[in-house]
Amino acid sequence: MSEARAYTPRGRTVREGMPRPQRPADEPRPRRTPAGSGSASRGDRPALRVLDGGRQDERRGSGRGRGTGARERDRDDARDTVPAPRRKAARNTAAARSRPAPIRKPRHPRRPPKLGDPGRRLRVASLLAMVMLATVGVRLVVLQFGDTPEWARKGLNDRLQVVTLPAARGAIYDQNGAVLAHSVEARYIAVDPEVVKDANQTASLLAPILGLSKSELLDRMQKRIRPDGRPSRFEWLARAVSTSDAKKVEALELPEIVIGRDEKREWPGRDLAANLIGFTGNEMNGLEGIEARYDELLRGVNGERRFEVGKYVDGTDLAKEIPGGYSQQTPAKDGSSLTLTIDRDMQYEAQRIIGEQMAKVDASIGAAVVLDARTGEVYAQVSYPTYDPVEFAKADPEDRQDVASAVVVDPGSVHKALIYGAALEEGVITPDTILQVGPTIRKGGVTFRDTHPHPEGTRITMAGALAYSSNVAAIQVADQLGPEKVVEYQKRFGLGQSVNEGVAGEASGKVLEAGEWSGSGYGSVPIGHSVDATLLQMAAAYGAIANDGVYVQPHLIKDTIAPDGTVTPNTDVKTHQVISAKSARELRTLLESVMVIPDGSGKDARVNGYRVAGKTGTSSRLAEGAYLPGEVASFIGMAPAENPRFVVAVFAHTPKGGGGAVAGPAFKEIMGFALRHFKVPPSSTEPPEFKVFP
């Protein structure tokens, strides 16, 4: 069957049914042999071969076996049967066959396309993916740790609203827990200038409620640019507004007005101890007095709340907190409170007495100190004039100073007690020493006189010398001590250095060193001139005499109270021995003579029922290195003299007047109230009898 040709259902051979191979485009198409031509390879079709049963092949084969002549006859026969045009074509074909075929260059066969390498494609794709992932990773790192967080913060800052959470300022109490100064809840009133539509109308509505002028409110409502270039969205209008006034503002329903929690400092006693306590500013920061000295302790640390808000856009108020947005809160740390050694009732009474007495003597300034002789606690410290801290701006700055600790004066004759104490301690004198005095004494070309002059050569006791405040006797005692010892004991008694009581603005005074004394200094220093001291310093010196020769630092702070209620007592109180207890007792007895001797200088300072020891003084006031007109009258004493509990010091700068007449009556009233208020029993013994002239 290899040579057989089978029919297909449509009469075609199997070979014909197969797709024809595509001929290359540059290969010349074969010419068809005309029908009836003798060429079997060109004229025969497969179908005809099948139909004639292969006879054509047989004939082709038989023709090959015949001779040349027979083949020529066949051609002649065929020529006779072919029309003329065909014969011509046949001749041309025959001629073409007889010509040799042109020699063609062998064509190189086309190479098949090279197939791709899957492994190589996978490696390249993996490399590209890794590069892309690395780039994304690097970018993420840059976004996370590079400049992008800063950009994000800047964007967040544009949307942040910061609200201060004020820390409650600590209170100030007296020694019994009575409030001297404290903070109460209040409100602040502020404005958002970017929201203001009618500033004139808003100012007109707020002015009568806030107590501010309309022009001032208009100025605060002006639009402003902050240092960072953004418009201001918050400007203060009023601070420490009462809650009742804040409700009136809130009722106006002004969209541009901001109301928030604030603090208001109150002083229930108003001018009670105002010169001592001081006051605060709008930011609840201490400006003067104890409020300033202990500002860091009292103020605490404000907290704050930061949160995202929208904006005010096209008349729509979106400046509200964004739910779920950024929010952070730092809680406030409240300040600690202070308990003072001041007794409110004692302070009030002393302040009342000084005010009345200073008005009687036409004093420009005055002061009083009530000191616990054993502990150094200051129970009252009064200044004249005083002021109302609620309206501190209306007071003259000089009227706001604490006179007792800030004003420097020549102590005058109250300084003589220190000279006699040093002389007793050094053994220069005894309580029974007799001096010979005259009406005057001359030192460095300057004559010093006694206010109670005695003839030259008058013999006088130590008690008499103190009772009559003899300048001549005091200078003679100081001569026996020598300037070095005088200066030494001045410093021991606390002169020339700040007491460090606890109030701001305390003066230190000055003591002349022995080498700085001029010729007249040998006369002026012993009697309390050429010495700069405050009333508080002199009260502390007398406190050492009252406390058996032990100096105890005067102080105002009793303890501190932390926000959680923890109480810490003040233990930083310095003490030192100045003179012996024996010398202190002898000096106290001598000082009683000032009160006991009928015409002594302290007769106006006597307190009924109590033995009192003290000394009067008359001196001058220093200001900017120069003495001011007028006199400084003073009295410092202790009671009960046999076992002192309190030291009271009083002084006043008046046009004219001695210490006994001006300061004595005020001392008497203040000391009498202190002894009764603290229930000190009256003296059970009578004071000794003193002789002035032996």
XYZ file of N, CA and C in Angstrom, residues 6 18 31 41-42 47 55 63-64 95 146 156 229 265 295 307 317 342 354 369 397 404 485 526 551 580 604 662:
84
model
N -5.085 6.576 -1.359
C -6.457 6.332 -0.908
C -7.282 7.584 -1.099
N -3.545 17.071 3.756
C -2.593 17.682 4.700
C -2.298 19.116 4.305
N 6.556 27.073 -12.615
C 5.612 27.274 -13.723
C 4.795 26.014 -13.959
N 5.786 15.298 -15.017
C 5.975 15.930 -13.692
C 5.271 17.250 -13.569
N 4.984 17.926 -14.680
C 4.340 19.230 -14.601
C 2.898 19.153 -15.003
N -4.814 13.748 -8.974
C -6.136 13.140 -9.193
C -6.175 12.352 -10.467
N -1.549 4.630 -15.435
C -1.156 4.323 -16.784
C -0.207 5.379 -17.310
N 8.096 5.030 -22.595
C 8.763 5.997 -23.475
C 10.237 6.035 -23.196
N 10.592 5.831 -21.911
C 12.013 5.860 -21.607
C 12.735 4.694 -22.285
N 13.320 25.278 -25.529
C 14.581 26.031 -25.604
C 15.082 26.385 -24.216
N 13.932 60.539 59.732
C 14.526 61.700 59.088
C 13.729 62.959 59.323
N 1.185 69.145 62.921
C 0.391 68.928 64.117
C 0.327 70.193 64.956
N 5.104 83.634 63.122
C 4.500 84.019 61.853
C 3.031 83.687 61.726
N -5.721 85.413 94.136
C -5.086 85.456 95.448
C -5.887 86.368 96.359
N 8.548 82.126 96.677
C 7.699 81.979 95.495
C 7.801 80.589 94.872
N -4.202 69.459 72.586
C -5.133 68.650 71.818
C -5.363 69.294 70.450
N -17.503 77.836 62.856
C -16.602 77.620 63.985
C -16.253 76.146 64.082
N 3.825 83.845 112.953
C 2.944 84.971 113.267
C 1.651 84.469 113.909
N 0.313 100.334 116.971
C 1.337 101.124 116.271
C 0.681 102.170 115.381
N 8.212 94.714 116.731
C 8.500 93.286 116.624
C 8.181 92.644 117.962
N 5.738 102.634 96.809
C 6.684 101.540 97.099
C 7.300 101.614 98.490
N 10.637 96.987 109.799
C 11.427 96.375 110.868
C 12.686 95.704 110.354
N 37.176 94.554 121.430
C 36.154 93.811 122.153
C 34.750 94.359 121.861
N 29.992 103.490 121.165
C 29.398 102.900 122.371
C 27.963 103.342 122.639
N 21.954 83.425 121.765
C 21.328 84.077 120.610
C 20.554 83.027 119.815
N 27.500 84.633 129.056
C 27.087 83.565 129.967
C 25.713 83.852 130.544
N 7.377 105.241 131.181
C 6.154 105.176 130.376
C 5.937 103.794 129.760
N 7.813 108.492 123.122
C 7.191 108.126 121.848
C 6.953 106.624 121.750
